[in-house]
PDB file of C-alpha atoms in Angstrom:
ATOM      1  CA  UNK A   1       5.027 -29.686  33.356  1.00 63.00           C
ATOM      2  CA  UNK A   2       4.931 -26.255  31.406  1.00 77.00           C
ATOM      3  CA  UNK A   3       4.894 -23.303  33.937  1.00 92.00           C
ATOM      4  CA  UNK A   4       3.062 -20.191  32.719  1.00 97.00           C
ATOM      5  CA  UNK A   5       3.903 -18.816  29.773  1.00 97.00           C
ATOM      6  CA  UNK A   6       3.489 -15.519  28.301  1.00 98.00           C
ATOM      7  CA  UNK A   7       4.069 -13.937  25.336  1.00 98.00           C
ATOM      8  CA  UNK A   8       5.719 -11.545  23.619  1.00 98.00           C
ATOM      9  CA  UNK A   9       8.546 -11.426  25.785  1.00 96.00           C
ATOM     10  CA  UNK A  10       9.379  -7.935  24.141  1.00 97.00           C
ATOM     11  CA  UNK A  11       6.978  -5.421  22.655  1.00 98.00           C
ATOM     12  CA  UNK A  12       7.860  -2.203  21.368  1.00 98.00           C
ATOM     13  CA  UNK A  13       4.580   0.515  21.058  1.00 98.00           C
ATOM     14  CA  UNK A  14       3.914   4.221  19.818  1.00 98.00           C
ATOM     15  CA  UNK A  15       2.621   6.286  22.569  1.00 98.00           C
ATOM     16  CA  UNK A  16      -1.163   6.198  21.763  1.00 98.00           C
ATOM     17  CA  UNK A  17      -0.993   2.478  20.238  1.00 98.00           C
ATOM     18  CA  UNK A  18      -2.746  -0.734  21.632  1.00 98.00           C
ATOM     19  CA  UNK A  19      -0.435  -3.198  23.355  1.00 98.00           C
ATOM     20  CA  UNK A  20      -1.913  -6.982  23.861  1.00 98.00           C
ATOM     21  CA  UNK A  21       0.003  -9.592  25.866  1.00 98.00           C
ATOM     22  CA  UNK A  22      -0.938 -12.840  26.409  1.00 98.00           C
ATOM     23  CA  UNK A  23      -0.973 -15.669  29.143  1.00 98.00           C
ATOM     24  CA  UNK A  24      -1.248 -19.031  29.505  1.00 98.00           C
ATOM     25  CA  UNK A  25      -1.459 -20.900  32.802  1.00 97.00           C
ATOM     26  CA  UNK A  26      -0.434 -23.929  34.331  1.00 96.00           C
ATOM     27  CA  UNK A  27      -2.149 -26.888  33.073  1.00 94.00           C
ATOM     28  CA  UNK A  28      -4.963 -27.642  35.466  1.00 92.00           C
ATOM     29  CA  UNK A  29      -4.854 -24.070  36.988  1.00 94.00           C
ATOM     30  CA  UNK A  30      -8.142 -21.761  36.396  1.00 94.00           C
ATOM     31  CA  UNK A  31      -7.027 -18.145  37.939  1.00 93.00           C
ATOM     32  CA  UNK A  32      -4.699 -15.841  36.189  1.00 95.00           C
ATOM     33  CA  UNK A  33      -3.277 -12.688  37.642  1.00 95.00           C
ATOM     34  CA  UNK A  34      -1.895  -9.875  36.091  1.00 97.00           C
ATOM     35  CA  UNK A  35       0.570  -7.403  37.677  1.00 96.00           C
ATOM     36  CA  UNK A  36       2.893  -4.626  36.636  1.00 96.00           C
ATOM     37  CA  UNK A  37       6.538  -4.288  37.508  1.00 93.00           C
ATOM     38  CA  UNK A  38       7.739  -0.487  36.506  1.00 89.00           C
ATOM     39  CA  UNK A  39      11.854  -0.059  36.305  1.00 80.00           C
ATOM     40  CA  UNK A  40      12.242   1.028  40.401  1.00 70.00           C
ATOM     41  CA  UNK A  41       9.237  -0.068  41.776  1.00 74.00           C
ATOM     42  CA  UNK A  42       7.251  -3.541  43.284  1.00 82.00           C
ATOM     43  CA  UNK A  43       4.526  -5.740  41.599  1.00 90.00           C
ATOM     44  CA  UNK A  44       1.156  -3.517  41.581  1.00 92.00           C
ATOM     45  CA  UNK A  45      -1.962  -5.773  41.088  1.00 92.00           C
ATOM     46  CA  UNK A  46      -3.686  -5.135  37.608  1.00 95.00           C
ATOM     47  CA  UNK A  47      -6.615  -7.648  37.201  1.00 95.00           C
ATOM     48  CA  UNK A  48      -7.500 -11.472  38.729  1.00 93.00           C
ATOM     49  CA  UNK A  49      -9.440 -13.679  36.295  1.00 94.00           C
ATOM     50  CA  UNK A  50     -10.970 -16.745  37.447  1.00 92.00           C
ATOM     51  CA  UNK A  51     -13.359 -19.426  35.569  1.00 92.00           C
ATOM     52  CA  UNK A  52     -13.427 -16.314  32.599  1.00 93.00           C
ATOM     53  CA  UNK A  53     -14.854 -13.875  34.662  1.00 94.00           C
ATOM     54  CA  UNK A  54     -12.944 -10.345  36.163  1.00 94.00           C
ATOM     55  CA  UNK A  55     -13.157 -11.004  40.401  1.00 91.00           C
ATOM     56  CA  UNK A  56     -10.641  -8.087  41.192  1.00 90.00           C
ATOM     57  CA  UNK A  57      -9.304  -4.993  39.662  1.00 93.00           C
ATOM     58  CA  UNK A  58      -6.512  -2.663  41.282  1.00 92.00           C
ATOM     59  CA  UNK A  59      -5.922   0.683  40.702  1.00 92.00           C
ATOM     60  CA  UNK A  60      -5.255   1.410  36.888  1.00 95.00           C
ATOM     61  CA  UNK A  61      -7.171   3.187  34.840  1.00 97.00           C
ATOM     62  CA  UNK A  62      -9.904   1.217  32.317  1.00 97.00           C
ATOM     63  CA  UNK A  63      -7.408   1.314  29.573  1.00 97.00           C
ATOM     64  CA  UNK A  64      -5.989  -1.422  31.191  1.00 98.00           C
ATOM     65  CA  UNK A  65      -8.588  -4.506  30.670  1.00 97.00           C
ATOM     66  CA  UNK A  66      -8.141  -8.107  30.036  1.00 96.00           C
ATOM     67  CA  UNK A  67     -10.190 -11.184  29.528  1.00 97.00           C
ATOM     68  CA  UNK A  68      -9.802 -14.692  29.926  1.00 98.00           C
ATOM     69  CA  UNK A  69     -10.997 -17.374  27.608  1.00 97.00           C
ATOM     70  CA  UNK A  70     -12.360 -20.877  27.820  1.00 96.00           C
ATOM     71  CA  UNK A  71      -9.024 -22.694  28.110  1.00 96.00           C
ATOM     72  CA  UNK A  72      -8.326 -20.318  31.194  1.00 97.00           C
ATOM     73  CA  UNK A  73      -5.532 -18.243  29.242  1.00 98.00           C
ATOM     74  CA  UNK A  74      -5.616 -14.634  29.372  1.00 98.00           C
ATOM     75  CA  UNK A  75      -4.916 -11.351  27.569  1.00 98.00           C
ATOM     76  CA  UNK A  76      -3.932  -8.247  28.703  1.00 98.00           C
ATOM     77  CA  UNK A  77      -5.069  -4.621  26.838  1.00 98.00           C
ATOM     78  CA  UNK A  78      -3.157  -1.779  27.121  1.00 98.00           C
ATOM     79  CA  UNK A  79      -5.216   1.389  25.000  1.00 98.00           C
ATOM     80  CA  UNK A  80      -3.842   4.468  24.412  1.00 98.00           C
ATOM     81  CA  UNK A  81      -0.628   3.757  25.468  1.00 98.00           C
ATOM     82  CA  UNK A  82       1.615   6.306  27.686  1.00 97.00           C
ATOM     83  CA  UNK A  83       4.857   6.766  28.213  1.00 97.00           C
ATOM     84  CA  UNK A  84       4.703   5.493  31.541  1.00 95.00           C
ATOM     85  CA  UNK A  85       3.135   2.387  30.247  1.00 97.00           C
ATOM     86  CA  UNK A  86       6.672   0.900  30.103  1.00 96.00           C
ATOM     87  CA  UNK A  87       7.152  -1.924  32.608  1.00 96.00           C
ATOM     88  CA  UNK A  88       7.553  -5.582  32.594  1.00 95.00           C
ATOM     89  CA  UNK A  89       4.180  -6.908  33.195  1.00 97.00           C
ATOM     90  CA  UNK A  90       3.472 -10.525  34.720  1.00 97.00           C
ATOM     91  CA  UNK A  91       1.168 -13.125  34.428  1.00 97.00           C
ATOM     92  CA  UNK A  92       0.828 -15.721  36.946  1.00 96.00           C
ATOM     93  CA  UNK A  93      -1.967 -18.508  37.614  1.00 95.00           C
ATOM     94  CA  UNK A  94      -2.664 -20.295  40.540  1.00 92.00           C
ATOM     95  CA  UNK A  95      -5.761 -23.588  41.086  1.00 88.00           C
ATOM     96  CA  UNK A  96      -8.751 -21.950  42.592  1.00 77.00           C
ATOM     97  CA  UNK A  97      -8.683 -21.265  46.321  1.00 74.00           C
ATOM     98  CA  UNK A  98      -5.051 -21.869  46.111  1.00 77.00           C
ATOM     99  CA  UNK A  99      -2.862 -18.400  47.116  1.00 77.00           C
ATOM    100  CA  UNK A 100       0.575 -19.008  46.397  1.00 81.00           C
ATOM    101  CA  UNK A 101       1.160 -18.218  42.810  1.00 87.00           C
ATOM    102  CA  UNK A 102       3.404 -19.494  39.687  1.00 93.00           C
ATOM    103  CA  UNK A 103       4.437 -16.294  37.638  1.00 95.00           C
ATOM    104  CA  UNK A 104       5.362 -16.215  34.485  1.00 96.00           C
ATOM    105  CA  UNK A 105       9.208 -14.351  32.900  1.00 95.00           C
ATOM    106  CA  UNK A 106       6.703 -11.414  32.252  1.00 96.00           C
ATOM    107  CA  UNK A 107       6.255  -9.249  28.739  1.00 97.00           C
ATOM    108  CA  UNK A 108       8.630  -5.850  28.856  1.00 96.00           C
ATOM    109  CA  UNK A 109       6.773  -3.165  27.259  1.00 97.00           C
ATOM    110  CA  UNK A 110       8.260  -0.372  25.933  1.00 97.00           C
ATOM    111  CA  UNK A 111       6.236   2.857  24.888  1.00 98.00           C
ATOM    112  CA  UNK A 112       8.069   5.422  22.753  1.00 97.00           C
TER     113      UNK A 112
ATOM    114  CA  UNK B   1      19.046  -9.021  31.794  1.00 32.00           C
ATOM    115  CA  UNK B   2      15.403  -7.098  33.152  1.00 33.00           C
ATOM    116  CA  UNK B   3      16.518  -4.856  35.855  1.00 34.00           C
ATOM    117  CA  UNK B   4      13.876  -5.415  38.321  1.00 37.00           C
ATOM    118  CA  UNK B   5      14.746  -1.622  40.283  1.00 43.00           C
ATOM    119  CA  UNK B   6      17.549   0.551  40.111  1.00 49.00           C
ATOM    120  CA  UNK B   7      17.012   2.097  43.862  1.00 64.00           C
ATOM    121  CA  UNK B   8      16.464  -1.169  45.546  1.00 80.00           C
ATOM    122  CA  UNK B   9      17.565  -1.124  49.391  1.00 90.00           C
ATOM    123  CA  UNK B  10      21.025  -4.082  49.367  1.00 93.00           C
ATOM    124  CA  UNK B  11      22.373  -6.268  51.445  1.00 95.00           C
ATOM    125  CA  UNK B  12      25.468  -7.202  50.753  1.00 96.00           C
ATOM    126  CA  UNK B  13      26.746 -10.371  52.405  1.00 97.00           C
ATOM    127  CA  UNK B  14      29.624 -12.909  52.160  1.00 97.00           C
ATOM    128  CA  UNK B  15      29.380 -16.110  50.649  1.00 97.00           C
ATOM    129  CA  UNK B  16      28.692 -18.848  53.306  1.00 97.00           C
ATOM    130  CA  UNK B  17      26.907 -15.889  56.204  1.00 97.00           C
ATOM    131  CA  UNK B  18      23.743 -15.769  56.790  1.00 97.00           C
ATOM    132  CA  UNK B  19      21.352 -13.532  55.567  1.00 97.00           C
ATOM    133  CA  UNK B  20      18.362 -11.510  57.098  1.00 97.00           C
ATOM    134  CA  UNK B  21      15.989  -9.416  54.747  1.00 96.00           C
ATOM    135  CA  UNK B  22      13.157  -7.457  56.630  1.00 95.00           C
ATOM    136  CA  UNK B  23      10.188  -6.226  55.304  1.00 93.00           C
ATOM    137  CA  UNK B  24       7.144  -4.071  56.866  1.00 92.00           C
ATOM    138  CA  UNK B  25       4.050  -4.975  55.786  1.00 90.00           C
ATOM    139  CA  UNK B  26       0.702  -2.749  56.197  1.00 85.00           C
ATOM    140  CA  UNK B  27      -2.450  -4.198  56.436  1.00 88.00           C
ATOM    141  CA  UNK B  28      -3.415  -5.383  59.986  1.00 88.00           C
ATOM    142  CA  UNK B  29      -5.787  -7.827  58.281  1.00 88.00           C
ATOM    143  CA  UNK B  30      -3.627  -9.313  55.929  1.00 90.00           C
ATOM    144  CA  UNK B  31      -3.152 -13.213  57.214  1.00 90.00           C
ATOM    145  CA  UNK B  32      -1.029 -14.637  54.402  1.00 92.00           C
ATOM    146  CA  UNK B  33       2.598 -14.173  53.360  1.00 94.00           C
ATOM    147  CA  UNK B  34       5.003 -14.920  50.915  1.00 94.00           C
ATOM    148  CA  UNK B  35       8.427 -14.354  49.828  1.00 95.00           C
ATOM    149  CA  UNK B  36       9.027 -14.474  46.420  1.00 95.00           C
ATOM    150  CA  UNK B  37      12.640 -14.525  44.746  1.00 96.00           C
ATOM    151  CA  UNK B  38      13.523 -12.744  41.176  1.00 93.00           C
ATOM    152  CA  UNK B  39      16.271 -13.047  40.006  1.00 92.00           C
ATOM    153  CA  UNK B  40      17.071 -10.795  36.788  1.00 88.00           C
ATOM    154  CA  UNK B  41      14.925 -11.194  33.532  1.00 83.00           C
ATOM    155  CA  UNK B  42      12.856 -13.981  35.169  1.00 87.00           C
ATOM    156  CA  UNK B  43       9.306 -13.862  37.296  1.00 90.00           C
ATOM    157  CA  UNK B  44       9.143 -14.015  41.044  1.00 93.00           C
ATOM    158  CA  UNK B  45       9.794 -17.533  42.144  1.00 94.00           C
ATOM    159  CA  UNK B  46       7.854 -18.839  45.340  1.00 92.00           C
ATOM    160  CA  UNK B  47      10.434 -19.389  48.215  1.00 95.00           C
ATOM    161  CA  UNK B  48       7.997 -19.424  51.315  1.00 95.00           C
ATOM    162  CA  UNK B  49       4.904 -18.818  52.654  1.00 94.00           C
ATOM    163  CA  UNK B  50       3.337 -18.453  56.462  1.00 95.00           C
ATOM    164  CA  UNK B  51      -0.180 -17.853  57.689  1.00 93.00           C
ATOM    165  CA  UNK B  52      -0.996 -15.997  60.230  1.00 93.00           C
ATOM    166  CA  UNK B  53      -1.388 -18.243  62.638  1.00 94.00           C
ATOM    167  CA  UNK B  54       2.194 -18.723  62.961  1.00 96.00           C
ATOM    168  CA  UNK B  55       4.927 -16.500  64.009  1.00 96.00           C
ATOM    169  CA  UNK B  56       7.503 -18.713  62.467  1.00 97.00           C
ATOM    170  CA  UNK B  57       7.847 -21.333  59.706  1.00 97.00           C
ATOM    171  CA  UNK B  58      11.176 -23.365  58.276  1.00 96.00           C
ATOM    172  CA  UNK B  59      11.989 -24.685  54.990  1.00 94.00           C
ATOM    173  CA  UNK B  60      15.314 -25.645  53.372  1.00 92.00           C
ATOM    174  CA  UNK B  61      17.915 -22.996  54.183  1.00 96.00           C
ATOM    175  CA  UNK B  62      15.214 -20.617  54.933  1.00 97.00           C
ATOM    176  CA  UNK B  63      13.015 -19.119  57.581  1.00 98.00           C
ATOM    177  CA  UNK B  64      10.377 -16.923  57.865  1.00 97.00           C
ATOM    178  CA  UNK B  65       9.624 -15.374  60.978  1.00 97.00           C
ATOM    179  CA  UNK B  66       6.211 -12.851  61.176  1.00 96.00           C
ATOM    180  CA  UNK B  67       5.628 -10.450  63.993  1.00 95.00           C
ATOM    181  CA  UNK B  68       1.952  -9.495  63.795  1.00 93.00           C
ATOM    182  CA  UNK B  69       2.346  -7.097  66.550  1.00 93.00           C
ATOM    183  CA  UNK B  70       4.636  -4.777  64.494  1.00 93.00           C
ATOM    184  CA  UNK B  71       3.425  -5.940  61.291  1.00 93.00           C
ATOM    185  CA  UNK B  72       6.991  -7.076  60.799  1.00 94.00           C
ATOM    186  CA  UNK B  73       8.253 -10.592  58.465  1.00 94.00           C
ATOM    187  CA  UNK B  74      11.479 -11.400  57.875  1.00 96.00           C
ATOM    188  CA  UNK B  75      13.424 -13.714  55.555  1.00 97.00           C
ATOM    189  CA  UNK B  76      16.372 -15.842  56.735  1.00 98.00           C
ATOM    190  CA  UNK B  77      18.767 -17.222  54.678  1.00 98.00           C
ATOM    191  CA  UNK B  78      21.321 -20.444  55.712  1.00 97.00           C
ATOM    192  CA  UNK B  79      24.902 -20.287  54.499  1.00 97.00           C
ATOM    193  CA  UNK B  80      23.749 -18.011  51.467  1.00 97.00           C
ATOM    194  CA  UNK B  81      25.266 -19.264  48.337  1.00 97.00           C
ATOM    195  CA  UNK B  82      25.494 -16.907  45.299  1.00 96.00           C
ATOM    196  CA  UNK B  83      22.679 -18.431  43.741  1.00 95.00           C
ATOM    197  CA  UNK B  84      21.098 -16.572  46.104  1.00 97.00           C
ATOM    198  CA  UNK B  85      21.885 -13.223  44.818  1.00 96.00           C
ATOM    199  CA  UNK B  86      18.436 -11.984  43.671  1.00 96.00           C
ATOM    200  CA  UNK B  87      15.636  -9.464  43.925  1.00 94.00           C
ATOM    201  CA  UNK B  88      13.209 -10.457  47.173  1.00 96.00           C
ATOM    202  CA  UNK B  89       9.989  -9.470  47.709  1.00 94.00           C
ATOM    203  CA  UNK B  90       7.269  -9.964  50.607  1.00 94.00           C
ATOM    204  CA  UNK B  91       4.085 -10.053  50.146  1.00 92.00           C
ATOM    205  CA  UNK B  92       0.765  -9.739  52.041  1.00 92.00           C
ATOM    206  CA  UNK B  93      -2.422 -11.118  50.956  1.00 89.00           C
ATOM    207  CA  UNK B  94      -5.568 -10.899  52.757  1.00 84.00           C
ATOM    208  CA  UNK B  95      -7.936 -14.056  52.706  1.00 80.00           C
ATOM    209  CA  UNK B  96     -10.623 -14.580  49.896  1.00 77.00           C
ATOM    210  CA  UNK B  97      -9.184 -11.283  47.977  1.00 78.00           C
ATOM    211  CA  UNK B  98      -6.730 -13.246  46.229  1.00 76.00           C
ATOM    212  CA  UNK B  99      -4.617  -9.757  45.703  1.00 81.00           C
ATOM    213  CA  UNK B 100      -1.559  -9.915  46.738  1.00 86.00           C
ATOM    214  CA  UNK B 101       0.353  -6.233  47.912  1.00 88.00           C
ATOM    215  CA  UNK B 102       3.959  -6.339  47.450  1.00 89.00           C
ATOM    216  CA  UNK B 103       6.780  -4.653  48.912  1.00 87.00           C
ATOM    217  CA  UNK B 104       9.409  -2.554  47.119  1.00 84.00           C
ATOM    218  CA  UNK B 105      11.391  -5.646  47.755  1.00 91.00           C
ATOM    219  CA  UNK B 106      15.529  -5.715  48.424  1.00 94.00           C
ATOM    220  CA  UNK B 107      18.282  -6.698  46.601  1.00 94.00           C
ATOM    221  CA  UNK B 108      20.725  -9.420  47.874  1.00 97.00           C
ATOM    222  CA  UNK B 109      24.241  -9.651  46.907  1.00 96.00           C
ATOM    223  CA  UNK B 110      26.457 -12.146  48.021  1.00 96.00           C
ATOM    224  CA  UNK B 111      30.060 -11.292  47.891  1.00 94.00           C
ATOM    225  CA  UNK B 112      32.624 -14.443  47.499  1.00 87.00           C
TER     226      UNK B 112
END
C-alpha cells in the first residue's frame, strides 16, 4: 500500500512568489492535514481537510490556504511568500474519525 | 538529510540501556496522545498512542506512561538499538478537534 505522498520534495521561491505543494493520501483515507515544521521548532497545525471541505485552521495568516479535491488529495498555497516561509511542511491523512495519523516525507521550502 | 531542529533537548544513551524521553503537555482537556518518531529527512512515524483513560500502555520495546495529574507522558524505550536514534515528538490531541499540538520534541542518540 502507497503511504502519503507529497510532492515536490524541494521547492525553491522568490520572496513574494506563490508556492503550491501537493498531497495525496492513503488509499481509502478522506482527511488530510497539513502542518509546518520550521528549522528549530515542532509541527504547528496549518489546515485539516475532510470530505473537500476546510474543518480546522491554526494560526497562520490567510496566505496560507489549501483545498482538497474529489479524490481526497490536497494542495497547499503559500502567497506572498516570506522569508520565514522556509520550513519543511507535511501532509498527512488519516480515515475519518480515526486520530492517529500517516505523514508524509514533507515538501522543504525555501524562500530567498 | 532534513535537520528536523538544531536546539533540540538530547539524550544521549548507550546502545543496549534503556531510554526515557519526557514530555509536558498543556491542555488539561486534551485526552489523546501520541508519540511520533522522525528520523532525519523523513515524516513523523506513529510509535504509540494512549487515551486518557489510561495511565499506562505497552507495545513492542516501548511504553508510554501518562500522568494526567501533572500533565506529564513519557516514552520508554527497551534495550534501545541505534535504529532508534531519531527526533521524538509527543503530541496531544483533544477529542473531535482532530488538531493535534506538538511538542518541541527531543533528540535521541544512542552511543555504541
Amino acid at each position: 500500500e502507497a503511504g502519503v505522498t507529497q510532492s515536490p520534495t524541494h521547492l525553491i521561491k522568490t520572496r513574494g512568489q506563490q508556492a503550491t505543494l501537493r498531497c495525496s493520501p492513503i488509499s481509502g483515507h478522506t482527511s488530510v492535514y497539513w502542518y509546518q515544521q520550521a528549522l528549530g521548532l515542532g509541527l504547528q497545525f496549518l489546515l485539516w481537510y475532510d470530505e473537500g471541505e476546510e474543518r480546522n485552521r491554526g494560526n497562520f495568516p490567510p496566505r496560507f490556504s489549501g483545498r482538497q479535491f474529489p479524490n481526497y488529495s490536497s494542495e497547499l498555497n503559500v502567497n506572498a511568500l516570506e522569508l520565514e516561509d522556509s520550513a519543511l511542511y507535511l501532509c498527512a491523512s488519516s480515515a475519518t474519525g480515526v486520530y492517529g495519523y500517516t505523514f508524509g516525507s514533507g515538501t522543504r521550502l525555501t524562500v530567498v | 538529510g532534513e535537520s528536523v531542529g538544531l536546539h533540540l533537548p538530547t539524550l544521549s544513551v548507550q546502545e543496549g540501556d534503556n531510554s526515557i524521553i519526557n514530555c509536558a503537555y498543556s491542555n488539561s482537556a486534551s485526552d489523546y496522545f501520541i508519540w511520533y518518531k522522525q528520523e532525519s529527512g523523513k515524516g513523523p512515524q506513529f510509535i504509540i498512542d494512549i487515551r486518557s483513560n489510561m495511565d499506562k500502555r505497552q507495545g513492542q520495546r516501548v511504553t508510554v506512561l501518562l500522568n494526567k495529574t501533572v500533565k506529564h507522558l513519557s516514552l520508554q524505550i527497551a534495550a534501545t538499538q541505534p535504529g532508534d536514534s531519531a527526533v521524538y515528538f509527543c503530541a496531544e490531541l483533544t477529542s473531535g478537534t482532530y488538531k493535534y499540538i506538538f511538542g518541541t520534541g527531543t533528540r535521541l542518540k544512542v552511543l555504541a
